[in-house]
Amino acid sequence: MATAPLDDAVAPPPALPLPKTSRGERTRQRILDAAERDIGRRGFSEASISTITQEAAVAQGTFYLYFRSKEDVMRELVLRMGRRLRRHLTQATAGLKDRLEIEKRGLQAFLSFVRDNPNLYRVVAESQFVDEVAYQRYYHDFANNYRQALSEAEGVGQLSPGDAELRAWALMGISDFIGRRYALWDKDASIEAVTEAAFAFISRGIAPKLPEGKAP
C-alpha cells in the first residue's frame, strides 16, 4: 500500500531563525514549555500570547523574538512532541532485536509517556484546526519510520507477511486509544497490566485458538 500524500494546504510562513546563544535557546524553550502547559490547560482558542508569556514569566515583546504568532508556537509544539516521543521510544527499545519484544516494550513506553505528558493529546488534536499540514506530518513521520521497521522485521522472518503500511497505522491507532483510556483518563490503571493485555491482542489477534491439528 502506497504512503498517502499529505493533503494540500497553504504552507505556513517559515519559522524565525533559532537563537544563536544558549541563553536565547533557554528562553525559547521556556516559552514553549509554558505554551504546552497553557494550551493543555485552556485549549488553543482560550490561550493567548498574553497568558503564555505570563506562564513563562517573560515580557510579551520577548515572545516575538522567537515566534511570529500563537499558531507558530503551536506548530513548533507539535514538532517537538513528535521528536520527544520518538526519542523516548527509541531509548526504551534500545538494544532489543526481536520485533515483538520491541512492540511490547514500545507500547509500555508510549503509555508511560502519555501519563507523564498529559498535554500530548490536546496539543496534537487541536493542531488539526490550526495547521493541518503539521497535524498530518506528526502522524506521517511516525508512520513512515514504523512501516520501515515492520517491513525489515518481516524480511528477516520476525513477522508474518503483510501490508506494513496498514499495520503501522493500525498499531498506531491501537496505541492511541489505549493511551487515552488507560494512561490519560484512568490515572490508576496499571500500565504493566494494560501492556500485557494489549500485547496479547497484538501478537495473537482475536481469533479463537484452534485445537491441535485442526485447520481453520
Coordinates of C-alpha atoms in Angstrom, one line a residue:
M1 CA 0.0 0.0 0.0
A2 CA 1.5 3.3 -1.0
T3 CA 2.0 6.0 1.5
A4 CA -0.8 8.6 1.2
P5 CA 0.4 12.2 0.5
L6 CA -0.3 15.0 2.9
D7 CA -3.5 16.9 2.0
D8 CA -3.0 20.1 0.0
A9 CA -2.8 23.1 2.3
V10 CA -1.3 26.6 2.3
A11 CA 2.2 26.3 3.6
P12 CA 2.8 28.4 6.8
P13 CA 5.5 31.2 6.7
P14 CA 8.9 29.9 7.6
A15 CA 9.8 29.9 11.3
L16 CA 12.0 32.6 12.7
P17 CA 15.7 31.6 13.0
L18 CA 16.8 29.7 16.0
P19 CA 18.6 31.6 18.8
K20 CA 22.3 31.9 18.4
T21 CA 23.0 31.8 22.2
S22 CA 22.3 29.2 24.9
R23 CA 20.5 31.9 26.9
G24 CA 18.3 32.6 23.9
E25 CA 17.5 28.9 23.4
R26 CA 16.7 28.5 27.1
T27 CA 14.2 31.4 26.8
R28 CA 12.7 29.9 23.7
Q29 CA 12.3 26.6 25.4
R30 CA 10.7 28.2 28.4
I31 CA 8.1 29.9 26.2
L32 CA 7.4 26.5 24.5
D33 CA 7.1 24.8 27.9
A34 CA 4.7 27.5 29.1
A35 CA 2.7 27.3 25.9
E36 CA 2.4 23.5 26.3
R37 CA 1.0 23.9 29.8
D38 CA -1.3 26.8 28.9
I39 CA -2.7 25.3 25.8
G40 CA -3.0 21.9 27.6
R41 CA -5.0 23.6 30.4
R42 CA -7.1 26.1 28.5
G43 CA -7.2 24.9 24.9
F44 CA -5.7 26.7 21.9
S45 CA -8.6 29.1 21.4
E46 CA -8.6 30.3 25.1
A47 CA -4.8 30.5 25.4
S48 CA -3.2 33.8 24.2
I49 CA 0.2 35.3 23.8
S50 CA -0.5 37.2 27.0
T51 CA -1.3 34.1 29.0
I52 CA 1.6 32.2 27.5
T53 CA 4.1 34.9 28.4
Q54 CA 2.6 35.2 31.9
E55 CA 3.1 31.5 32.3
A56 CA 6.7 31.7 31.0
A57 CA 7.4 34.8 33.1
V58 CA 8.7 36.8 30.1
A59 CA 7.6 40.0 28.5
Q60 CA 5.3 39.9 25.5
G61 CA 7.9 41.6 23.4
T62 CA 10.3 38.7 24.2
F63 CA 7.8 36.3 22.6
Y64 CA 8.1 38.0 19.3
L65 CA 11.9 37.5 19.2
Y66 CA 11.2 33.8 18.8
F67 CA 7.8 33.3 17.3
R68 CA 5.5 35.3 15.0
S69 CA 2.2 34.2 16.4
K70 CA 0.4 31.7 18.7
E71 CA 0.0 29.5 15.6
D72 CA 3.7 29.5 15.1
V73 CA 4.1 28.2 18.7
M74 CA 1.5 25.5 18.2
R75 CA 3.4 24.3 15.1
E76 CA 6.6 24.0 17.0
L77 CA 4.9 22.3 19.9
V78 CA 3.6 19.5 17.6
L79 CA 7.0 19.1 16.0
R80 CA 8.7 19.0 19.5
M81 CA 6.1 16.5 20.8
G82 CA 6.8 14.2 17.9
R83 CA 10.6 14.4 18.3
R84 CA 10.3 13.9 22.1
L85 CA 8.1 10.9 21.7
R86 CA 10.2 9.2 19.1
R87 CA 13.3 9.8 21.1
H88 CA 11.6 8.3 24.2
L89 CA 10.6 5.2 22.3
T90 CA 14.0 4.8 20.7
Q91 CA 15.7 4.9 24.1
A92 CA 13.1 2.5 25.6
T93 CA 13.7 -0.2 23.0
A94 CA 17.5 0.3 22.5
G95 CA 19.3 -3.0 22.2
L96 CA 16.2 -5.1 21.5
K97 CA 16.4 -7.3 18.4
D98 CA 13.1 -9.2 18.3
R99 CA 10.2 -7.2 16.7
L100 CA 7.5 -8.5 19.0
E101 CA 9.6 -7.6 22.1
I102 CA 10.1 -4.1 20.6
E103 CA 6.4 -3.8 20.1
K104 CA 5.7 -4.7 23.7
R105 CA 8.4 -2.5 25.2
G106 CA 7.4 0.3 22.9
L107 CA 3.8 0.2 23.9
Q108 CA 4.6 0.3 27.6
A109 CA 7.0 3.2 27.0
F110 CA 4.3 5.0 25.0
L111 CA 1.7 4.6 27.8
S112 CA 4.2 5.9 30.3
F113 CA 5.0 8.9 28.1
V114 CA 1.3 9.7 27.8
R115 CA 0.8 9.6 31.6
D116 CA 3.8 11.8 32.1
N117 CA 2.9 14.2 29.3
P118 CA -0.9 14.6 29.5
N119 CA -0.8 17.6 27.2
L120 CA 0.3 15.5 24.3
Y121 CA -3.2 14.6 23.1
R122 CA -4.7 18.0 23.4
V123 CA -1.9 19.8 21.7
V124 CA -1.7 17.4 18.8
A125 CA -5.5 17.1 18.4
E126 CA -6.1 20.9 18.4
S127 CA -3.3 21.4 15.9
Q128 CA -5.6 19.8 13.3
F129 CA -7.6 23.0 13.3
V130 CA -4.6 25.3 13.5
D131 CA -2.2 23.7 10.9
E132 CA -3.5 20.7 9.1
V133 CA -0.1 20.1 7.5
A134 CA 1.7 20.0 10.9
Y135 CA -1.0 17.7 12.3
Q136 CA -0.8 15.2 9.4
R137 CA 3.0 15.4 9.4
Y138 CA 3.1 14.4 13.0
Y139 CA 1.4 11.1 12.2
H140 CA 3.0 10.5 8.8
D141 CA 6.6 10.9 10.1
F142 CA 5.8 8.4 12.8
A143 CA 4.1 6.0 10.4
N144 CA 6.9 6.1 7.8
N145 CA 9.5 5.1 10.4
Y146 CA 7.2 2.5 11.8
R147 CA 6.4 1.0 8.4
Q148 CA 10.1 0.7 7.6
A149 CA 10.8 -1.1 10.9
L150 CA 7.9 -3.6 10.4
S151 CA 8.9 -4.3 6.8
E152 CA 12.5 -5.0 7.9
A153 CA 11.2 -7.4 10.6
E154 CA 9.1 -9.2 8.1
G155 CA 12.1 -9.5 5.8
V156 CA 14.0 -11.5 8.4
G157 CA 11.1 -13.7 9.4
Q158 CA 10.2 -12.0 12.7
L159 CA 6.7 -11.1 11.5
S160 CA 4.2 -12.8 9.1
P161 CA 3.9 -11.4 5.6
G162 CA 1.5 -8.5 5.4
D163 CA 1.0 -4.9 4.5
A164 CA 3.5 -2.9 6.6
E165 CA 1.8 0.4 5.8
L166 CA -1.6 -0.7 7.0
R167 CA -0.1 -2.5 10.0
A168 CA 1.8 0.6 11.1
W169 CA -1.4 2.8 11.1
A170 CA -3.4 0.0 12.8
L171 CA -0.9 -0.4 15.6
M172 CA -0.7 3.4 16.0
G173 CA -4.4 3.5 16.3
I174 CA -4.4 0.8 19.0
S175 CA -1.7 2.6 21.0
D176 CA -3.5 6.0 20.5
F177 CA -6.8 4.9 22.0
I178 CA -5.4 2.6 24.7
G179 CA -3.3 5.6 25.7
R180 CA -6.4 7.8 26.0
R181 CA -8.4 5.3 28.0
Y182 CA -5.8 3.8 30.4
A183 CA -2.9 6.4 30.6
L184 CA -4.7 9.7 30.3
W185 CA -8.3 9.2 31.6
D186 CA -7.6 6.5 34.2
K187 CA -4.6 7.5 36.2
D188 CA -4.9 4.4 38.4
A189 CA -4.7 1.8 35.7
S190 CA -1.7 -0.4 35.8
I191 CA 0.4 0.3 32.7
E192 CA 2.1 -3.1 33.0
A193 CA -1.2 -4.9 33.1
V194 CA -2.6 -2.9 30.2
T195 CA 0.5 -3.6 28.2
E196 CA 0.3 -7.3 28.8
A197 CA -3.4 -7.4 27.7
A198 CA -2.8 -5.2 24.7
F199 CA 0.2 -7.2 23.6
A200 CA -1.7 -10.5 23.8
F201 CA -4.2 -9.0 21.4
I202 CA -1.5 -7.5 19.1
S203 CA 0.6 -10.7 18.9
R204 CA -2.2 -13.3 18.7
G205 CA -5.3 -11.4 17.4
I206 CA -8.9 -12.1 18.5
A207 CA -9.4 -15.4 16.6
P208 CA -10.1 -18.4 19.0
K209 CA -7.2 -20.8 19.4
L210 CA -7.9 -23.9 17.3
P211 CA -7.5 -27.4 18.7
E212 CA -4.2 -29.0 17.9
G213 CA -4.1 -30.3 14.3
K214 CA -7.4 -28.7 13.3
A215 CA -7.2 -26.5 10.2
P216 CA -9.1 -23.2 10.1

